[in-house]
GROMACS .gro file of C-alpha atoms in nm:
model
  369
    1UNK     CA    1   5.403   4.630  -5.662
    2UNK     CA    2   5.291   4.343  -5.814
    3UNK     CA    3   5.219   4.178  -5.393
    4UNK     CA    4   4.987   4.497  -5.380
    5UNK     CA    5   4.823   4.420  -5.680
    6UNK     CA    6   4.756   4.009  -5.631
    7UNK     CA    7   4.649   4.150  -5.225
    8UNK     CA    8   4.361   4.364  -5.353
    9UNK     CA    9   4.286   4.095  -5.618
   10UNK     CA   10   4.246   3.874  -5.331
   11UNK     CA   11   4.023   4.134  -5.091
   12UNK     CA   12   3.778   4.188  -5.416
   13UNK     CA   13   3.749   3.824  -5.414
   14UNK     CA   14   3.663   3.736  -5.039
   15UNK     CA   15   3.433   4.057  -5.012
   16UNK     CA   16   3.206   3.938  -5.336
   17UNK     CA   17   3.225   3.609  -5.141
   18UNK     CA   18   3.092   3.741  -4.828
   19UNK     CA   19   2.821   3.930  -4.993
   20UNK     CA   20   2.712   3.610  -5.196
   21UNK     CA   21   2.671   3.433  -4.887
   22UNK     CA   22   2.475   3.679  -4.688
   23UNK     CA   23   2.239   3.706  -4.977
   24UNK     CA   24   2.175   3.284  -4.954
   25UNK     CA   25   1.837   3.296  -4.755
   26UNK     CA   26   1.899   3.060  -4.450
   27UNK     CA   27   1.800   2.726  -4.456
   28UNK     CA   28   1.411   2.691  -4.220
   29UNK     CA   29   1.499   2.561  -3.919
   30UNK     CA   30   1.248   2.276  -3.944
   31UNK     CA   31   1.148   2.098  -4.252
   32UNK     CA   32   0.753   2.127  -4.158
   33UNK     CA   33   0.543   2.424  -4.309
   34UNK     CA   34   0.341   2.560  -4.031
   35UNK     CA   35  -0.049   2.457  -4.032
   36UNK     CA   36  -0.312   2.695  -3.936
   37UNK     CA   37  -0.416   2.416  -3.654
   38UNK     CA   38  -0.114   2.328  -3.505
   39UNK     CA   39   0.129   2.663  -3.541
   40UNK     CA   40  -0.093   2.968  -3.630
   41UNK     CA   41  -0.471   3.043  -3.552
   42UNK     CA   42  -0.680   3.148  -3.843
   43UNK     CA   43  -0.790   3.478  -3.966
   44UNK     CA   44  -1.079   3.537  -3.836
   45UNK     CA   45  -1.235   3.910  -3.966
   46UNK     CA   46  -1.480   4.037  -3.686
   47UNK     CA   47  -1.825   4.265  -3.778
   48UNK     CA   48  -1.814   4.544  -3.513
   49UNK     CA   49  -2.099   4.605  -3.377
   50UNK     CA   50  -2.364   4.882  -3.547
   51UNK     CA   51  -2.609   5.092  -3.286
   52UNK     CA   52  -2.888   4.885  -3.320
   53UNK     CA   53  -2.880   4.463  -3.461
   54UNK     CA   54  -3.113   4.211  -3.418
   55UNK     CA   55  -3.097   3.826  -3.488
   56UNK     CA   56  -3.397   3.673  -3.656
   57UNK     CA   57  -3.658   3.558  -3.385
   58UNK     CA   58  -3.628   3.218  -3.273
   59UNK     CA   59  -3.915   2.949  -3.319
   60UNK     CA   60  -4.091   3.081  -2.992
   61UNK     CA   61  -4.176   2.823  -2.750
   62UNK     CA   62  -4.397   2.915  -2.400
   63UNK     CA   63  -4.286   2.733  -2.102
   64UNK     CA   64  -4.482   2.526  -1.895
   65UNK     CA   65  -4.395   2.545  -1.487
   66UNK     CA   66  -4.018   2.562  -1.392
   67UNK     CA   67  -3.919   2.516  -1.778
   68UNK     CA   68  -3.743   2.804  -1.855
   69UNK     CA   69  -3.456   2.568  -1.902
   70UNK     CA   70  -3.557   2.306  -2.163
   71UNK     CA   71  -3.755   2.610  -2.322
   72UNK     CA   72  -3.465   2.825  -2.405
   73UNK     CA   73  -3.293   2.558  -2.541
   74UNK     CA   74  -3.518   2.443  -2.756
   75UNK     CA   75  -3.564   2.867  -2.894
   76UNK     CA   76  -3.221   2.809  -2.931
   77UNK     CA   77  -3.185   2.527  -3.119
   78UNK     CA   78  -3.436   2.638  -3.357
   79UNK     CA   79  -3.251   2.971  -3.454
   80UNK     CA   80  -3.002   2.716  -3.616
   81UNK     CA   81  -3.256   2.510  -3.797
   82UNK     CA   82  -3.328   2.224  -3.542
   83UNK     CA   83  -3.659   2.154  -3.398
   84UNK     CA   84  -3.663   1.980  -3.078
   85UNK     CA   85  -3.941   2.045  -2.853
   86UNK     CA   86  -3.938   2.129  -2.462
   87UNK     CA   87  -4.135   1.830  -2.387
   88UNK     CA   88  -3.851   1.615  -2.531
   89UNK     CA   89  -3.583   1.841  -2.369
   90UNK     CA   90  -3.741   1.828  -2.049
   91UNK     CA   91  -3.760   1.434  -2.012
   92UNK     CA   92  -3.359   1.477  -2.057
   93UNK     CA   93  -3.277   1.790  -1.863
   94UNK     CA   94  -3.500   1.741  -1.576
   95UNK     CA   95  -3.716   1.419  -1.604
   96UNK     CA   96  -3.864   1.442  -1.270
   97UNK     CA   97  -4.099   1.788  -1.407
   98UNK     CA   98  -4.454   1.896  -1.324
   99UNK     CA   99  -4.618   2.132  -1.615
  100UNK     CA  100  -4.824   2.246  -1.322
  101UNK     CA  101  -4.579   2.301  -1.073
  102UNK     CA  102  -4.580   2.160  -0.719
  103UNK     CA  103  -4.299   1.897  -0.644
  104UNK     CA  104  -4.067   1.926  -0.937
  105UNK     CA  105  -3.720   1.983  -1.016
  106UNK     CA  106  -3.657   2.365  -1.001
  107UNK     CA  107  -3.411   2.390  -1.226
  108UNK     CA  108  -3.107   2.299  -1.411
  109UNK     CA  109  -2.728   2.462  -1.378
  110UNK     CA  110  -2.544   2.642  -1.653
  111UNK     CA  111  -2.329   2.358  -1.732
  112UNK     CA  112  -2.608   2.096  -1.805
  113UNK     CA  113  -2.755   2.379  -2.087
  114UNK     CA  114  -2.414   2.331  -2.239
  115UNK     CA  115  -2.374   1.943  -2.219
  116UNK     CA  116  -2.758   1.898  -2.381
  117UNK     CA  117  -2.697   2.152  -2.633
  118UNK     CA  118  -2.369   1.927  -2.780
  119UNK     CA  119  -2.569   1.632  -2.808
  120UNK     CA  120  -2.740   1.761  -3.069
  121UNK     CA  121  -2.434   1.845  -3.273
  122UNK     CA  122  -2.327   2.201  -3.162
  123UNK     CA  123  -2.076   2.380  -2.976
  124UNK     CA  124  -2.152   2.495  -2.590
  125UNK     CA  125  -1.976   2.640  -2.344
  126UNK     CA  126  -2.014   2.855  -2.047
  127UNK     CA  127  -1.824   3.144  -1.888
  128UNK     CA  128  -1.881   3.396  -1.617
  129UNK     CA  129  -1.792   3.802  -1.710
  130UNK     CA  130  -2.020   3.850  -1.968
  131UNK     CA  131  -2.060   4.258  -1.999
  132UNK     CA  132  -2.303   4.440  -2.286
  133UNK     CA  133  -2.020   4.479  -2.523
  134UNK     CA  134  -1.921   4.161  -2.538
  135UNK     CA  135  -2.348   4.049  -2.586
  136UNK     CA  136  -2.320   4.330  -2.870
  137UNK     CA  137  -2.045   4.151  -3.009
  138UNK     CA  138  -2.167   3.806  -3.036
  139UNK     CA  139  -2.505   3.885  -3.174
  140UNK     CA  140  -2.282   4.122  -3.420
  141UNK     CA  141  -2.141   3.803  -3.528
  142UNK     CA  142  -2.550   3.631  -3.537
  143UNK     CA  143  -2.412   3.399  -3.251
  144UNK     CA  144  -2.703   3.439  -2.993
  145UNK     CA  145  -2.613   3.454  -2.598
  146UNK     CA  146  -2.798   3.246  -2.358
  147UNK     CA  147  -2.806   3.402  -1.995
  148UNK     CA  148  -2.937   3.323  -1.690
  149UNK     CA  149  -3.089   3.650  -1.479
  150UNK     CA  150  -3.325   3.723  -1.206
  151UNK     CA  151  -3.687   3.663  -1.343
  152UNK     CA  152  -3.736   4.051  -1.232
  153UNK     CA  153  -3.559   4.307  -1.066
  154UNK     CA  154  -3.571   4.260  -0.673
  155UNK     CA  155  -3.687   3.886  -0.712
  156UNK     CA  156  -3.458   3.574  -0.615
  157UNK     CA  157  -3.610   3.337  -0.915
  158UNK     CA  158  -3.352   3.246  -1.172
  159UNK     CA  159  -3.418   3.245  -1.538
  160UNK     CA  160  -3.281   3.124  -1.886
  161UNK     CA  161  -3.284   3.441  -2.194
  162UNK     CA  162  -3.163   3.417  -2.532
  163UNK     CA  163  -3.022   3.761  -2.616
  164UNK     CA  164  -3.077   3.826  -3.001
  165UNK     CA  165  -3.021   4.213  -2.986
  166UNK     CA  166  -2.950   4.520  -2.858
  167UNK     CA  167  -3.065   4.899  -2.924
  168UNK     CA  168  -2.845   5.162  -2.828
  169UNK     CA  169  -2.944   5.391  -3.109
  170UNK     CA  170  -3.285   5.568  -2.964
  171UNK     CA  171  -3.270   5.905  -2.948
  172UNK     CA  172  -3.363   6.147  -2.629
  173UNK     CA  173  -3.435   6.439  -2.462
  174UNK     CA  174  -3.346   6.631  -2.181
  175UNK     CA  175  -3.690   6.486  -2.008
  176UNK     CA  176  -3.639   6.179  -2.144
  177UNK     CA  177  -3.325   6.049  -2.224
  178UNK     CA  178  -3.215   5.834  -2.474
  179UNK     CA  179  -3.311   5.447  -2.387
  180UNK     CA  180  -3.063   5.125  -2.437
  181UNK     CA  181  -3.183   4.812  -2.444
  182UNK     CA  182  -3.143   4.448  -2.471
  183UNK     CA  183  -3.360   4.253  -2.685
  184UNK     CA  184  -3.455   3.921  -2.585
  185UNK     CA  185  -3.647   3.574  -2.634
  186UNK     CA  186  -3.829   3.539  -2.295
  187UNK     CA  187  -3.988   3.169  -2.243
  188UNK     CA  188  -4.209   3.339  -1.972
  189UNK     CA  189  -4.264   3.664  -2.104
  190UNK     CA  190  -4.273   3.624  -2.473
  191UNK     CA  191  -4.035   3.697  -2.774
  192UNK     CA  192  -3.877   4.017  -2.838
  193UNK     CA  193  -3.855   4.208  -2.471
  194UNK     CA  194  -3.672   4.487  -2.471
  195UNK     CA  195  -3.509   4.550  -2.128
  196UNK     CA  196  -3.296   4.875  -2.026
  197UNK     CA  197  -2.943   4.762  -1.959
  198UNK     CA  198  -2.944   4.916  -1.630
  199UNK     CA  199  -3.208   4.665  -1.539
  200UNK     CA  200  -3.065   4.359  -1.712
  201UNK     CA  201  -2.738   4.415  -1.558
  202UNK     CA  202  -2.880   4.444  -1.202
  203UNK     CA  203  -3.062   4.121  -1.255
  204UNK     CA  204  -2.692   3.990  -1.462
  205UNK     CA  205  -2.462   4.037  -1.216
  206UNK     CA  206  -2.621   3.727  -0.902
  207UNK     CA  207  -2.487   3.523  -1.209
  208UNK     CA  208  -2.155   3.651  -1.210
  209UNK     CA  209  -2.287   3.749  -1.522
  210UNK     CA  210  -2.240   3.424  -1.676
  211UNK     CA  211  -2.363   3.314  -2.059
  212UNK     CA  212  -2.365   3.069  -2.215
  213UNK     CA  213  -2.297   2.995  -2.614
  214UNK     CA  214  -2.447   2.751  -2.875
  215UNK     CA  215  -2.329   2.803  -3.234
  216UNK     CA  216  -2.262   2.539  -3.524
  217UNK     CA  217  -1.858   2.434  -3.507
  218UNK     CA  218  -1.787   2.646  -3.842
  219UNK     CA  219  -1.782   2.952  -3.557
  220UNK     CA  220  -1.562   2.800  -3.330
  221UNK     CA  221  -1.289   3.034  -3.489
  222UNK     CA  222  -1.543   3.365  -3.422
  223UNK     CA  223  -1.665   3.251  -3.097
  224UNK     CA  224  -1.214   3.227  -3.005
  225UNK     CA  225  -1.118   3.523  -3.143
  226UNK     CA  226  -1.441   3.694  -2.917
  227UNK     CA  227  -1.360   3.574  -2.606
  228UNK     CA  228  -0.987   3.624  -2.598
  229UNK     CA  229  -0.814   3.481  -2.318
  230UNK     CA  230  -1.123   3.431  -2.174
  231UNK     CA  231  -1.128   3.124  -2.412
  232UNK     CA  232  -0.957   2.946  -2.102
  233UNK     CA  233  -1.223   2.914  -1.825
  234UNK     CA  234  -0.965   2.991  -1.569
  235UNK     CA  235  -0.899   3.301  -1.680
  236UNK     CA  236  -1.295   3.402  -1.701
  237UNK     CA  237  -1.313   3.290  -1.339
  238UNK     CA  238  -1.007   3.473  -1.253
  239UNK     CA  239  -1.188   3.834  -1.467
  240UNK     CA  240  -1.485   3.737  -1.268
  241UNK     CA  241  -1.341   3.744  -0.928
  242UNK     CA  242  -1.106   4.051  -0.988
  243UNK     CA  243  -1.430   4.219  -1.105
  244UNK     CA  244  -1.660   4.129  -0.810
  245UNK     CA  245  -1.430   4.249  -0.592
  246UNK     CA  246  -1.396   4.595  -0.763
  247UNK     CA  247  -1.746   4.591  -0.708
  248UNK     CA  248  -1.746   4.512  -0.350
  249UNK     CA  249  -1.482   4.743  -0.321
  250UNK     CA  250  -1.683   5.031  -0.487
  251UNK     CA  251  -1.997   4.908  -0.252
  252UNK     CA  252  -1.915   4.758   0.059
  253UNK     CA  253  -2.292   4.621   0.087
  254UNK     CA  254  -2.319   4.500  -0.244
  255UNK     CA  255  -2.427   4.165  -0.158
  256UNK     CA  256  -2.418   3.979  -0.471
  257UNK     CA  257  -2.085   4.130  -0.542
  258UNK     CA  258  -1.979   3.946  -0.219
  259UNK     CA  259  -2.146   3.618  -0.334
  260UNK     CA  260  -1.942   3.629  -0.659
  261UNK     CA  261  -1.668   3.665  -0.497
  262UNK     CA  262  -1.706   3.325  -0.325
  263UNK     CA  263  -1.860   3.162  -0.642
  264UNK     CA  264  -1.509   3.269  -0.827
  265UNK     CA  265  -1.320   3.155  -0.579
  266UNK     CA  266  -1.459   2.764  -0.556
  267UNK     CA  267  -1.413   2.744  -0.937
  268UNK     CA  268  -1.070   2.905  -0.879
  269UNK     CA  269  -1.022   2.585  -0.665
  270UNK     CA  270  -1.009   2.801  -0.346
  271UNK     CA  271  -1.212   2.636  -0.073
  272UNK     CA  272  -1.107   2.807   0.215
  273UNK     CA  273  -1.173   3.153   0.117
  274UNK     CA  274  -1.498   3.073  -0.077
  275UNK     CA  275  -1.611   2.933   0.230
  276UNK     CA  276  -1.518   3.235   0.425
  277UNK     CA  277  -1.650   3.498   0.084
  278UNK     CA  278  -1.968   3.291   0.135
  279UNK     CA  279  -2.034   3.340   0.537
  280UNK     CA  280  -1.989   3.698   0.464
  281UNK     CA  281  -2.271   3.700   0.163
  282UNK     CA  282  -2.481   3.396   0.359
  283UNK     CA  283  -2.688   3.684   0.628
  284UNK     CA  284  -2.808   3.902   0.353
  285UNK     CA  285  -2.824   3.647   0.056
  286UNK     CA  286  -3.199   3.604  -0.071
  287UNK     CA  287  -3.376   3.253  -0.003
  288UNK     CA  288  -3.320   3.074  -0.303
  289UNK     CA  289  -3.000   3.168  -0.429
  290UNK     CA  290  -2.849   2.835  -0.328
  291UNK     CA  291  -3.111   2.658  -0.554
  292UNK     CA  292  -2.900   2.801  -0.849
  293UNK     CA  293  -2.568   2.841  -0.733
  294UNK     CA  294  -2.476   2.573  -0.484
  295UNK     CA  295  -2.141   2.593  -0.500
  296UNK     CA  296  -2.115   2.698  -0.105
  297UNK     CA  297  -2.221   2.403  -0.058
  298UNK     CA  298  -1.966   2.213  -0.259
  299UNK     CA  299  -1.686   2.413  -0.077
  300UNK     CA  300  -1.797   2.310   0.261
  301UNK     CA  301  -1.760   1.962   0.164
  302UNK     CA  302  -1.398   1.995  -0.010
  303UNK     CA  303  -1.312   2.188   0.335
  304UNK     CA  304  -1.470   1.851   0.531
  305UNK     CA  305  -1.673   2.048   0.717
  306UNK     CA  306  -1.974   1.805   0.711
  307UNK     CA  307  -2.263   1.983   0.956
  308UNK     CA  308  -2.259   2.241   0.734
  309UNK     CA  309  -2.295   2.057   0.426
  310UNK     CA  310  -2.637   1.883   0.609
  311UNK     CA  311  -2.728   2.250   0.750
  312UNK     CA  312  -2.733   2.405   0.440
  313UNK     CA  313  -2.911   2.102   0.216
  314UNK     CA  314  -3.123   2.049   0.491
  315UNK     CA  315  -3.257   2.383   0.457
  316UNK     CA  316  -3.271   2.405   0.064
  317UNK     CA  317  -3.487   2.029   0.055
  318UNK     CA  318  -3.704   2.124   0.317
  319UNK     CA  319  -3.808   2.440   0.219
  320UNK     CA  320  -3.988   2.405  -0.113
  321UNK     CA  321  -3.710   2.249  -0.359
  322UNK     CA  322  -3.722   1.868  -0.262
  323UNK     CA  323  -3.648   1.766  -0.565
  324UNK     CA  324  -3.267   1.875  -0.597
  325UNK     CA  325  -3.118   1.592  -0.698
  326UNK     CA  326  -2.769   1.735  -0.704
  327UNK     CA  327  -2.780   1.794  -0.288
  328UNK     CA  328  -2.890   1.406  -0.252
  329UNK     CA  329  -2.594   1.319  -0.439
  330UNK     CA  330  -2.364   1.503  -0.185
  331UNK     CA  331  -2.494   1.422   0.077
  332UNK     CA  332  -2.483   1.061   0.018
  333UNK     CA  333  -2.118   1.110  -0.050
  334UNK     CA  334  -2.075   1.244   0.268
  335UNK     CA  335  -2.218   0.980   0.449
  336UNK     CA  336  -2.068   0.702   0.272
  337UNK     CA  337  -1.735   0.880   0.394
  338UNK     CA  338  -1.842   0.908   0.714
  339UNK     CA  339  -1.915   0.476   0.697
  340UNK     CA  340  -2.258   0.539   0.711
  341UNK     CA  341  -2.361   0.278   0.404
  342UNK     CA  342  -2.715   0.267   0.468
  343UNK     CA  343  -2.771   0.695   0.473
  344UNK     CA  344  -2.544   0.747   0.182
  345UNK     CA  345  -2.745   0.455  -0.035
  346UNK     CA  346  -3.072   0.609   0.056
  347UNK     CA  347  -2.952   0.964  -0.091
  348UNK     CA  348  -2.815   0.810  -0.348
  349UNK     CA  349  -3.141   0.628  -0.404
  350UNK     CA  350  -3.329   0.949  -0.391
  351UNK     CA  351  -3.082   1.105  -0.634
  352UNK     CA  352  -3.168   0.878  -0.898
  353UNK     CA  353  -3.559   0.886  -0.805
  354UNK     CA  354  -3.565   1.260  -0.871
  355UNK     CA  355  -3.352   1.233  -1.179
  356UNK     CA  356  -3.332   0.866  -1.356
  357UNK     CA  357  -3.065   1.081  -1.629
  358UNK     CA  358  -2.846   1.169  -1.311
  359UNK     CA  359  -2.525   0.895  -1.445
  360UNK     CA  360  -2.309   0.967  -1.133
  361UNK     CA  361  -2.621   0.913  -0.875
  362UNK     CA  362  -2.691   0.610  -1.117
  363UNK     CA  363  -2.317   0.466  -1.063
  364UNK     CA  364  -2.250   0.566  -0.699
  365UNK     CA  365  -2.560   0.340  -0.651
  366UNK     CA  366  -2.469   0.031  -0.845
  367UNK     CA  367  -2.144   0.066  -0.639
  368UNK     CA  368  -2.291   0.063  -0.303
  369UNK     CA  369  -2.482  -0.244  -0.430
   0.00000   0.00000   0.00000
């Protein structure tokens, strides 16, 4: 009797032990407290978009010939306080301009926008898949969207747009239904256009509906939690491609859907099949889409194929945009690879001569001296 008793004194013992132990929290298995930069992302609390917002108008500017660039920049600087005018701008972005038109440099690409807009001590990036809800939600957020469009519907011009706002609230009728708009800060059409978002998509989407963002680094953590995944370029490209081809799928002659398609796949780092995207898009593809988007042209020379490279730029510099510096730069890099030192210096040469600000023109130069 007395073994049973000191054998249950002994189980009441080990069980209280047990429990004692399992109440212990567990030691952390690392010593370091988690920081919101290097283990967790910050809270960021979103405003969801009402029917109807509007950002305050931007300090308008009007641009002079082929400015659109330099203009919108400098609208957009201003709706964050700085003042920079497109005259200054322009003498960076594209040096070699005429205010009256004639021979001048047509444009400037997406990515340049971005790279001017952080000198002057603000965020900038670019991505492709833009849609209306994702506009809505940015300027939600007062974060204004830069986008580059057809000037008009059924045109082949390309033009810079700050979106500041969006209707979607107007009521309608049976005879008149109800109207949804964007609202934006035109540098050739003045401030405050409201365009139906049928018609801004269909002049969107040659752009793989690509925008592009400037806001102050205190909304780096907004502009992130916005785009997603598509915070990683890669992935934007990959959205973009998977959604021109839905489109081409959906229309077999949409031609711009077939032209995204190729665009995607060069930044996707797929030469081959951009190349062979593009020949499909190339018959039915408007004159001057190249003089935005030359990408083609990059993915014929990754694939080596060289007579197409000179067909193409050939074509582009003698018919009305001979001031691309950008082609001139490839093309001398072509030459110099086929040993022809004398061609590839004088592209080079004219490189620089249309844009003095053009570094890698500047240093493929000094190295063929």
């Amino acid at each position: 009797m007395q073994r049973i008793v000191h054998a249950l004194i002994f189980l009441v013992i080990v069980t209280g032990v047990i429990q004692l132990a399992l109440t212990i929290p567990k030691p952390p298995l690392s010593k370091e407290v988690p920081t919101p930069t290097s283990v967790t992302k910050a809270k960021v609390f979103l405003k969801r978009p009402p029917q109807s917002y509007v950002l305050p108008q931007s300090q308008f500017v009007a641009q002079s010939f082929n400015n659109c660039g330099p203009a919108t920049l400098s609208m957009t600087l201003s709706m964050f306080g700085k003042y920079v005018s497109q005259e200054e701008l322009a003498q960076e972005m594209r040096p070699f301009n005429n205010p009256f038109g004639g021979v001048d440099d047509k444009s400037i690409f997406a990515r340049e926008f971005a790279t001017y807009a952080r000198k002057y001590g603000f965020e900038s990036l670019h991505r492709p898949n833009g849609t209306i809800d994702l506009l809505k939600t940015f300027v939600a957020n007062d974060i204004p969207v830069v986008v580059r469009t057809l000037l008009n519907p059924y045109e082949d011009i390309g033009h810079f747009r700050i979106v500041r706002g969006y209707d979607s609230a107007k009521p309608g009728t049976v005879q008149n239904p109800a109207k949804q708009n964007i609202i934006v800060d035109d540098s050739y059409n003045g401030p405050g256009i409201e365009i139906a978002y049928s018609d801004f998509l269909s002049m969107w989407q040659p752009f793989q509906y690509g925008y592009i963002l400037v806001f102050p680094k205190e909304k780096q953590d907004v502009v992130n939690s916005i785009l997603d995944k598509e915070e990683d370029e890669t992935v934007a490209w990959q959205s973009a491609l998977e959604r021109a081809e839905k489109e081409l799928k959906q229309n077999p002659n949409n031609t711009y859907a077939q032209f995204n398609i190729a665009i995607a796949q060069y930044h996707l780092g797929s030469y081959e099949n951009a190349v062979v995207s593009f020949e499909k898009a190339e018959p039915n593809l408007p004159p001057r889409m190249l003089w935005y988007q030359y990408e083609p042209v990059l993915a014929y020379q990754k694939m080596k194929n060289y007579d197409r490279v000179f067909q193409l730029t050939d074509a582009i510099l003698q018919n009305g945009n001979l001031a691309f510096s950008e082609l001139y730069q490839v093309r001398g890099e072509v030459y110099k690879v086929l040993g022809n030192t004398e061609a590839a210096k004088q592209e080079f040469e004219n490189a620089v001569y249309y844009n003095h600000n053009f570094l890698t023109a500047k240093k493929a130069l000094e190295n063929m001296n």
